[in-house]
CSV table of C-alpha atoms in Angstrom, one decimal:
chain,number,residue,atom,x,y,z
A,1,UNK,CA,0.0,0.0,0.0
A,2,UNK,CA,2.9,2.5,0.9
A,3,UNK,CA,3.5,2.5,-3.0
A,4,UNK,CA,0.2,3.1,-3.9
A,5,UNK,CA,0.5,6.5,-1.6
A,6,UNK,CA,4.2,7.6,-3.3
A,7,UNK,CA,2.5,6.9,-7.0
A,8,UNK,CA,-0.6,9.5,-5.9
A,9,UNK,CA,1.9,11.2,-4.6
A,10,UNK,CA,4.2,12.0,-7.5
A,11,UNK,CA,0.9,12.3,-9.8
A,12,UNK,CA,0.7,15.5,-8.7
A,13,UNK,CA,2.8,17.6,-11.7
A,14,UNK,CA,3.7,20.4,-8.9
A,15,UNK,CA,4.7,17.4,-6.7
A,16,UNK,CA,6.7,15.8,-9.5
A,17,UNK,CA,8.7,19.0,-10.3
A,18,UNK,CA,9.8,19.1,-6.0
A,19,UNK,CA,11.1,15.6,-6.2
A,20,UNK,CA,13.1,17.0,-9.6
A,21,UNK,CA,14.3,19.8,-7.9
A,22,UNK,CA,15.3,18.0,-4.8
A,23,UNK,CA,17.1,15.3,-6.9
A,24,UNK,CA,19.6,18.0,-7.7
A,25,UNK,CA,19.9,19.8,-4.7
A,26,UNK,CA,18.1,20.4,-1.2
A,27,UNK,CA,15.8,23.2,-0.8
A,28,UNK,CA,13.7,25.4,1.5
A,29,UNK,CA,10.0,26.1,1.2
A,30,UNK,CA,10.5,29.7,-0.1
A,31,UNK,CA,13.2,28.7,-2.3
A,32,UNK,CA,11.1,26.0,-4.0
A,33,UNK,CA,7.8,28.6,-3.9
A,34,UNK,CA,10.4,31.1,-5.9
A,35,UNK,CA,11.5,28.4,-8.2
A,36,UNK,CA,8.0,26.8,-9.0
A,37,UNK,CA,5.9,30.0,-8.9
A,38,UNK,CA,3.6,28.9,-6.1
A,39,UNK,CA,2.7,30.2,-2.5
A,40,UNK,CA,5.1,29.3,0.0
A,41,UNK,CA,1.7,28.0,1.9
A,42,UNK,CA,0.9,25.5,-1.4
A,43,UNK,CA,4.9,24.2,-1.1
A,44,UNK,CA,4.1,23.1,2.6
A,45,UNK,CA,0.9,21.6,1.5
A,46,UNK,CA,3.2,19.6,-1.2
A,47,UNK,CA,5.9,18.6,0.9
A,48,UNK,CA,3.7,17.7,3.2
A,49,UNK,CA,2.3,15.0,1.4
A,50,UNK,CA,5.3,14.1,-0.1
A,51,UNK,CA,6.7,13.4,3.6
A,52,UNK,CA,3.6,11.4,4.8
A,53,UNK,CA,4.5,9.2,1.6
A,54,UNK,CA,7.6,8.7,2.7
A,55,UNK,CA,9.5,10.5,-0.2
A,56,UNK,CA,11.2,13.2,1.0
A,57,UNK,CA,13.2,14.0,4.8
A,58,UNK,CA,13.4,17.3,6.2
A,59,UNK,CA,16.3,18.7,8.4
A,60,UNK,CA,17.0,21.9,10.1
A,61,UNK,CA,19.9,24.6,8.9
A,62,UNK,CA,19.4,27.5,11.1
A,63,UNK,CA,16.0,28.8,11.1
A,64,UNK,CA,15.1,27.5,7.7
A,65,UNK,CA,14.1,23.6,7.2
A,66,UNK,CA,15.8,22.0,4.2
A,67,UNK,CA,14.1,19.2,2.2
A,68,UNK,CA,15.9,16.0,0.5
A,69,UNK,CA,14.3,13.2,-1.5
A,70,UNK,CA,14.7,9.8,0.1
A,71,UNK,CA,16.5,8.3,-2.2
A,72,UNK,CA,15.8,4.9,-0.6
A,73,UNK,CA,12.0,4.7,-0.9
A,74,UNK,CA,12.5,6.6,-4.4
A,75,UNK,CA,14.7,3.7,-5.6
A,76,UNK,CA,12.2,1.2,-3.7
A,77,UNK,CA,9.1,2.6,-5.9
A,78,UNK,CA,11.0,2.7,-9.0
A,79,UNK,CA,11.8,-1.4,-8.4
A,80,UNK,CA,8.3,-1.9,-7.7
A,81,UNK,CA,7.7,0.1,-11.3
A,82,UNK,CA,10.5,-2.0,-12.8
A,83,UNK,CA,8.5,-5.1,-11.7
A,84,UNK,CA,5.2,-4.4,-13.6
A,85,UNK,CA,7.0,-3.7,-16.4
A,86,UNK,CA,8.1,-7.4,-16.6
A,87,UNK,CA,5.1,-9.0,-16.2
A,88,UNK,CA,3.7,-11.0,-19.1
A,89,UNK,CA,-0.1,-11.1,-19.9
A,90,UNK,CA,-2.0,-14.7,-19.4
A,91,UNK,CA,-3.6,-15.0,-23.2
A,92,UNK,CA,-6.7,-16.5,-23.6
A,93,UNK,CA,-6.1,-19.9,-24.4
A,94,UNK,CA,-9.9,-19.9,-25.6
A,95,UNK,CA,-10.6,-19.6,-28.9
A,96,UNK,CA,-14.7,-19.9,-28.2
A,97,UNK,CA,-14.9,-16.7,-26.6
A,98,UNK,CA,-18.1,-14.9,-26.3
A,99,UNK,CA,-19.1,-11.8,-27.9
A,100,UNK,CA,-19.2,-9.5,-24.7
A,101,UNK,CA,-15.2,-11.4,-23.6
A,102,UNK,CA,-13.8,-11.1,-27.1
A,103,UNK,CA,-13.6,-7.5,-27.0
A,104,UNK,CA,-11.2,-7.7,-24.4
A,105,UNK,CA,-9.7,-10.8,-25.1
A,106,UNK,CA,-5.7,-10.9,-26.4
A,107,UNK,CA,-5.4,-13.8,-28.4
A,108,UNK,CA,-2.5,-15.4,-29.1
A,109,UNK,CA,-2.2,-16.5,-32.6
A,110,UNK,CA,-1.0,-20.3,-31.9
């Protein structure tokens, strides 16, 4: 379920574009709000979910809070990705399929 969360996560484009950013270098909330063109209140709300999904860490320099990606779960999700990507469809083996099926029905030509 965790990657379920990171994938609704990252669909956000706003979202996407932090973890992009972050991958390069580690940011602040008003630096990223300059960078992206958004409210320094919509950032928060961002890296907020981003956090709760496990995607990013936060650490304190001085009075501002820095943000990195966690490059751990990152890699995690992407394996997960990877993993879909390799499984093969189960053909119908069937070749009496009914009307309503054999719109949605990948035949294998045998």
């Amino acid at each position: 379920m965790e990657h379920m969360r990171q994938l609704k996560a990252l669909a956000d484009s706003s979202r996407y574009q932090i973890i992009q950013l972050l991958l390069q270098k580690t940011y602040c909330v008003r630096a990223l709000a300059k960078k992206l063109s958004l409210s320094a209140p919509a950032i928060s709300q961002h890296l907020a979910v981003l956090k709760e999904a496990g995607l990013i860490d936060s650490g304190k320099r001085g009075y501002h809070t820095h943000y990195t990606v966690n490059t751990k779960e990152l890699k995690a999700l992407s394996a997960a990705i990877c993993c879909l990507a390799k499984v093969e469809p189960d053909y119908c083996k069937s070749s009496n399929c009914d009307a309503f099926d054999e719109k949605f029905c990948q035949k294998k030509e045998f």
